[in-house]
Amino acid sequence: MTTHQPPGEGAGRGGEVPAAQVGDTHPLSLTLVALTVVSGFVDAISYLGLGRVFAANMTGNVLVIGFAAGGAPGFSVAGSLVSLGAFLAGAVGAGRLARAFRGRRRAAWVRTALCGEAMLQGAATAVAFTGGAHRTQLLIALLALAMGLRNGTVRTLGVPDMTTTVLTQTLTGLASQSRLAGGSDPRAVRRLTAVVAMVAGALPGAWLVVRHGIAWPLLVSTAIVAVTAVAYREKPEAAARKPKFRTGP
C-alpha cells in the first residue's frame, strides 16, 4: 500500500525540513501564521458582511444549516450550502495541485497555492469595489473556494497545530498537554501564536466591516496573502548543504 507524500517531503528534497518538524520561526510556520490572520479577516467579512455565513470555518456552516432548519431566524441555508460546495471544490483543487507538484520543491507548490488564493480573494475584492457587494452568493463562493484551496494545501503539508482556520484542536492541545494537566507544554508558543493571529485578523476585520463595508477588509486580506506569496522562500538547511568528504582513497 502506498501513501501520498507532500511535494518536497520524504527524503529531504533540496535540504527542506519535513513539514512536521519545522520550527516556529521557519518560513513555512511564519507563512501559516500570516494565513491564520487572513482567516480572521475572511470569517469576519463573511459572517458580518455576507449574511452570517462562514467562508473559512466549515463547522460553523454545518451548524448554521442546522440552526436555519430548526427555524432560527437570520441564518441562510442557501449561503451556507454555497460556501460548503465552493469550499469542497477548492479542496479538490488543492489535492490536484499537490499531485501536480509531487516530487518538486515544496516552496514552489506552496507559492502556487498562495497565488491561487490571492487571485480568488482579489476577484472577490474587485466585485465588492465595483458595486457588487450585494452579489452575496458570488462573494461567498469566491472566498470559500479560496479557503478550500488553502485548507487542502495546509492539510497536505501537515504542520502540527497550524491549521490556519480552526482552533479547536489547538486549544485542546494547549490545555490537555499543559503543565497544569501534567504535560510538558509541547508547542505552547505555536498554539498561542495561532490563537493570537486569528484574533489579530478578526478584530480589525470586524472593525472595517462594521464601519466601511466589506470591500476594504477584502483588500487588506488579499494584500496579506499576496505579500506572503511573494515573500515566502525556503533555504536549504546547512546540514543538508554540507559536503560529504571522502574517508578513503
Short mmCIF file of C-alpha atoms in Angstrom, two decimals:
data_model
loop_
_atom_site.label_atom_id
_atom_site.label_comp_id
_atom_site.label_asym_id
_atom_site.label_seq_id
_atom_site.Cartn_x
_atom_site.Cartn_y
_atom_site.Cartn_z
CA MET A 1 0.00 0.00 0.00
CA THR A 2 1.41 3.40 -0.96
CA THR A 3 0.72 6.75 0.68
CA HIS A 4 0.88 10.19 -0.84
CA GLN A 5 3.65 12.46 0.38
CA PRO A 6 3.52 16.24 0.03
CA PRO A 7 5.82 17.75 -2.59
CA GLY A 8 9.36 18.05 -1.29
CA GLU A 9 8.82 15.66 1.63
CA GLY A 10 10.25 12.24 2.26
CA ALA A 11 13.98 12.16 1.53
CA GLY A 12 14.61 15.81 2.42
CA ARG A 13 14.44 17.05 -1.16
CA GLY A 14 16.63 20.10 -1.62
CA GLY A 15 17.51 20.16 2.07
CA GLU A 16 13.94 21.05 3.08
CA VAL A 17 12.94 20.35 6.66
CA PRO A 18 9.94 17.96 6.75
CA ALA A 19 6.79 19.98 7.43
CA ALA A 20 6.07 18.03 10.61
CA GLN A 21 9.44 19.14 12.01
CA VAL A 22 9.59 22.83 11.12
CA GLY A 23 10.30 25.23 13.98
CA ASP A 24 8.23 28.21 15.00
CA THR A 25 10.50 30.67 13.14
CA HIS A 26 10.77 28.60 9.96
CA PRO A 27 9.44 30.44 6.86
CA LEU A 28 6.69 27.86 6.46
CA SER A 29 5.47 28.38 10.05
CA LEU A 30 5.55 32.16 9.65
CA THR A 31 3.60 31.84 6.40
CA LEU A 32 0.92 29.81 8.15
CA VAL A 33 0.70 32.40 10.93
CA ALA A 34 0.05 35.08 8.30
CA LEU A 35 -2.66 32.91 6.74
CA THR A 36 -4.27 32.46 10.17
CA VAL A 37 -4.54 36.24 10.40
CA VAL A 38 -6.21 36.20 6.97
CA SER A 39 -8.73 33.62 8.19
CA GLY A 40 -9.80 36.01 10.93
CA PHE A 41 -10.39 38.67 8.27
CA VAL A 42 -12.26 36.32 5.93
CA ASP A 43 -14.69 34.98 8.51
CA ALA A 44 -15.30 38.48 9.88
CA ILE A 45 -16.15 39.55 6.33
CA SER A 46 -18.34 36.57 5.53
CA TYR A 47 -20.18 36.32 8.85
CA LEU A 48 -20.72 40.04 9.48
CA GLY A 49 -21.00 41.23 5.90
CA LEU A 50 -22.40 38.32 3.89
CA GLY A 51 -25.34 37.12 5.91
CA ARG A 52 -23.93 35.16 8.86
CA VAL A 53 -22.12 32.61 6.71
CA PHE A 54 -18.60 31.29 7.26
CA ALA A 55 -16.14 31.07 4.38
CA ALA A 56 -13.24 29.50 6.29
CA ASN A 57 -14.87 27.62 9.16
CA MET A 58 -17.00 24.83 7.72
CA THR A 59 -18.03 23.52 11.14
CA GLY A 60 -19.77 26.84 11.61
CA ASN A 61 -21.62 26.44 8.31
CA VAL A 62 -22.88 22.99 9.21
CA LEU A 63 -24.23 24.44 12.46
CA VAL A 64 -25.79 27.39 10.63
CA ILE A 65 -27.66 24.98 8.35
CA GLY A 66 -28.94 23.14 11.41
CA PHE A 67 -29.98 26.39 13.09
CA ALA A 68 -31.84 27.57 9.98
CA ALA A 69 -33.51 24.19 9.51
CA GLY A 70 -34.64 24.36 13.11
CA GLY A 71 -36.38 27.67 12.48
CA ALA A 72 -33.86 30.08 13.98
CA PRO A 73 -34.23 33.48 12.25
CA GLY A 74 -31.42 35.33 10.48
CA PHE A 75 -29.48 32.35 9.13
CA SER A 76 -29.07 31.46 5.46
CA VAL A 77 -29.24 27.84 4.34
CA ALA A 78 -28.52 28.87 0.76
CA GLY A 79 -25.44 30.88 1.67
CA SER A 80 -24.06 28.10 3.84
CA LEU A 81 -24.63 25.50 1.13
CA VAL A 82 -22.89 27.70 -1.44
CA SER A 83 -19.97 28.11 0.94
CA LEU A 84 -19.74 24.37 1.62
CA GLY A 85 -19.89 23.50 -2.06
CA ALA A 86 -17.27 26.07 -3.07
CA PHE A 87 -15.03 25.06 -0.19
CA LEU A 88 -15.12 21.42 -1.24
CA ALA A 89 -14.38 22.40 -4.83
CA GLY A 90 -11.37 24.37 -3.63
CA ALA A 91 -10.17 21.42 -1.56
CA VAL A 92 -10.42 19.18 -4.65
CA GLY A 93 -8.29 21.72 -6.49
CA ALA A 94 -5.76 21.64 -3.67
CA GLY A 95 -5.48 17.87 -3.97
CA ARG A 96 -4.95 18.13 -7.71
CA LEU A 97 -2.32 20.82 -7.21
CA ALA A 98 -0.43 18.74 -4.64
CA ARG A 99 -0.29 15.80 -7.02
CA ALA A 100 0.86 18.02 -9.89
CA PHE A 101 3.79 19.17 -7.73
CA ARG A 102 4.67 15.74 -6.36
CA GLY A 103 8.42 15.27 -6.34
CA ARG A 104 9.13 19.00 -6.74
CA ARG A 105 10.24 21.64 -4.27
CA ARG A 106 7.73 22.43 -1.52
CA ALA A 107 8.23 26.19 -1.81
CA ALA A 108 7.06 26.26 -5.44
CA TRP A 109 3.95 24.25 -4.56
CA VAL A 110 3.02 26.44 -1.58
CA ARG A 111 3.63 29.67 -3.52
CA THR A 112 1.36 28.42 -6.31
CA ALA A 113 -1.41 27.68 -3.80
CA LEU A 114 -0.91 31.11 -2.22
CA CYS A 115 -1.13 32.79 -5.61
CA GLY A 116 -4.36 30.91 -6.31
CA GLU A 117 -5.82 32.08 -3.00
CA ALA A 118 -4.71 35.65 -3.66
CA MET A 119 -6.32 35.66 -7.11
CA LEU A 120 -9.63 34.35 -5.77
CA GLN A 121 -9.68 36.86 -2.95
CA GLY A 122 -8.64 39.54 -5.41
CA ALA A 123 -11.61 38.66 -7.61
CA ALA A 124 -13.92 38.99 -4.60
CA THR A 125 -12.33 42.35 -3.78
CA ALA A 126 -12.88 43.58 -7.33
CA VAL A 127 -16.54 42.52 -7.19
CA ALA A 128 -17.02 44.35 -3.88
CA PHE A 129 -15.33 47.56 -5.06
CA THR A 130 -17.25 47.70 -8.34
CA GLY A 131 -20.64 47.83 -6.70
CA GLY A 132 -21.16 44.12 -6.43
CA ALA A 133 -21.28 43.96 -2.64
CA HIS A 134 -24.94 42.91 -2.98
CA ARG A 135 -23.87 39.86 -5.01
CA THR A 136 -23.65 37.89 -1.83
CA GLN A 137 -23.63 34.36 -3.22
CA LEU A 138 -20.82 35.13 -5.68
CA LEU A 139 -18.68 36.67 -2.97
CA ILE A 140 -19.31 33.74 -0.64
CA ALA A 141 -18.38 31.30 -3.39
CA LEU A 142 -15.12 33.10 -4.25
CA LEU A 143 -14.00 33.33 -0.63
CA ALA A 144 -14.96 29.75 0.22
CA LEU A 145 -13.21 28.49 -2.91
CA ALA A 146 -10.05 30.28 -1.79
CA MET A 147 -10.32 28.84 1.72
CA GLY A 148 -10.88 25.33 0.38
CA LEU A 149 -7.76 25.61 -1.77
CA ARG A 150 -5.80 26.78 1.23
CA ASN A 151 -7.19 24.22 3.69
CA GLY A 152 -6.49 21.35 1.33
CA THR A 153 -2.92 22.55 0.92
CA VAL A 154 -2.35 23.08 4.65
CA ARG A 155 -3.80 19.66 5.46
CA THR A 156 -1.42 18.02 2.99
CA LEU A 157 1.50 19.95 4.46
CA GLY A 158 0.72 18.62 7.93
CA VAL A 159 2.46 21.24 10.10
CA PRO A 160 1.32 20.40 13.66
CA ASP A 161 -1.09 22.87 15.29
CA MET A 162 -1.13 25.17 12.26
CA THR A 163 -4.45 24.56 10.50
CA THR A 164 -4.87 28.33 9.83
CA THR A 165 -8.70 28.20 10.03
CA VAL A 166 -9.86 26.33 13.15
CA LEU A 167 -8.57 26.40 16.71
CA THR A 168 -10.49 23.61 18.46
CA GLN A 169 -7.66 21.05 18.36
CA THR A 170 -5.09 23.77 19.01
CA LEU A 171 -6.87 24.90 22.19
CA THR A 172 -7.46 21.30 23.24
CA GLY A 173 -3.75 20.52 22.93
CA LEU A 174 -2.84 23.73 24.74
CA ALA A 175 -4.96 22.73 27.73
CA SER A 176 -4.66 18.93 27.79
CA GLN A 177 -0.86 18.93 27.34
CA SER A 178 -0.20 21.86 29.65
CA ARG A 179 1.80 21.61 32.86
CA LEU A 180 -1.46 22.09 34.75
CA ALA A 181 -2.65 18.82 33.15
CA GLY A 182 0.66 17.09 33.92
CA GLY A 183 2.10 17.58 30.43
CA SER A 184 5.19 19.34 29.15
CA ASP A 185 3.55 22.15 27.15
CA PRO A 186 4.80 21.00 23.72
CA ARG A 187 4.36 23.66 21.06
CA ALA A 188 2.71 26.02 23.54
CA VAL A 189 4.20 29.07 21.81
CA ARG A 190 2.95 27.93 18.41
CA ARG A 191 -0.52 27.23 19.74
CA LEU A 192 -0.79 30.58 21.49
CA THR A 193 0.53 32.32 18.38
CA ALA A 194 -2.22 30.70 16.29
CA VAL A 195 -4.90 31.94 18.69
CA VAL A 196 -3.48 35.47 18.78
CA ALA A 197 -3.15 35.51 14.98
CA MET A 198 -6.81 34.59 14.49
CA VAL A 199 -7.91 37.38 16.81
CA ALA A 200 -5.46 39.76 15.12
CA GLY A 201 -7.34 39.21 11.89
CA ALA A 202 -10.88 39.04 13.24
CA LEU A 203 -10.65 42.26 15.27
CA PRO A 204 -9.61 44.70 12.52
CA GLY A 205 -11.68 42.73 10.02
CA ALA A 206 -14.82 43.24 12.10
CA TRP A 207 -13.98 46.90 12.70
CA LEU A 208 -13.60 47.55 8.99
CA VAL A 209 -16.75 45.65 8.02
CA VAL A 210 -18.89 47.47 10.58
CA ARG A 211 -17.58 50.93 9.64
CA HIS A 212 -16.64 50.66 5.97
CA GLY A 213 -18.34 47.60 4.49
CA ILE A 214 -16.66 44.51 3.07
CA ALA A 215 -14.54 45.95 0.24
CA TRP A 216 -11.71 47.43 2.33
CA PRO A 217 -11.19 44.42 4.62
CA LEU A 218 -11.21 42.23 1.49
CA LEU A 219 -8.46 44.39 0.04
CA VAL A 220 -6.39 44.09 3.22
CA SER A 221 -6.89 40.32 3.32
CA THR A 222 -5.91 39.95 -0.32
CA ALA A 223 -2.83 42.11 0.18
CA ILE A 224 -1.64 39.97 3.08
CA VAL A 225 -1.92 36.78 1.03
CA ALA A 226 -0.22 38.37 -1.98
CA VAL A 227 2.69 39.71 0.08
CA THR A 228 3.03 36.34 1.81
CA ALA A 229 3.16 34.56 -1.56
CA VAL A 230 5.90 36.88 -2.82
CA ALA A 231 7.91 36.74 0.41
CA TYR A 232 7.76 33.00 1.04
CA ARG A 233 11.11 31.35 0.43
CA GLU A 234 12.88 28.35 1.91
CA LYS A 235 16.63 27.99 2.09
CA PRO A 236 18.21 24.54 2.24
CA GLU A 237 19.34 23.61 5.72
CA ALA A 238 23.04 24.00 6.38
CA ALA A 239 23.33 20.35 7.32
CA ALA A 240 21.79 19.34 4.04
CA ARG A 241 24.23 21.50 2.09
CA LYS A 242 27.32 20.31 3.98
CA PRO A 243 29.61 18.49 1.55
CA LYS A 244 30.42 14.87 2.17
CA PHE A 245 34.16 14.21 2.45
CA ARG A 246 35.75 11.00 1.35
CA THR A 247 37.25 8.97 4.13
CA GLY A 248 39.46 6.82 1.97
CA PRO A 249 41.44 6.85 -1.26
#
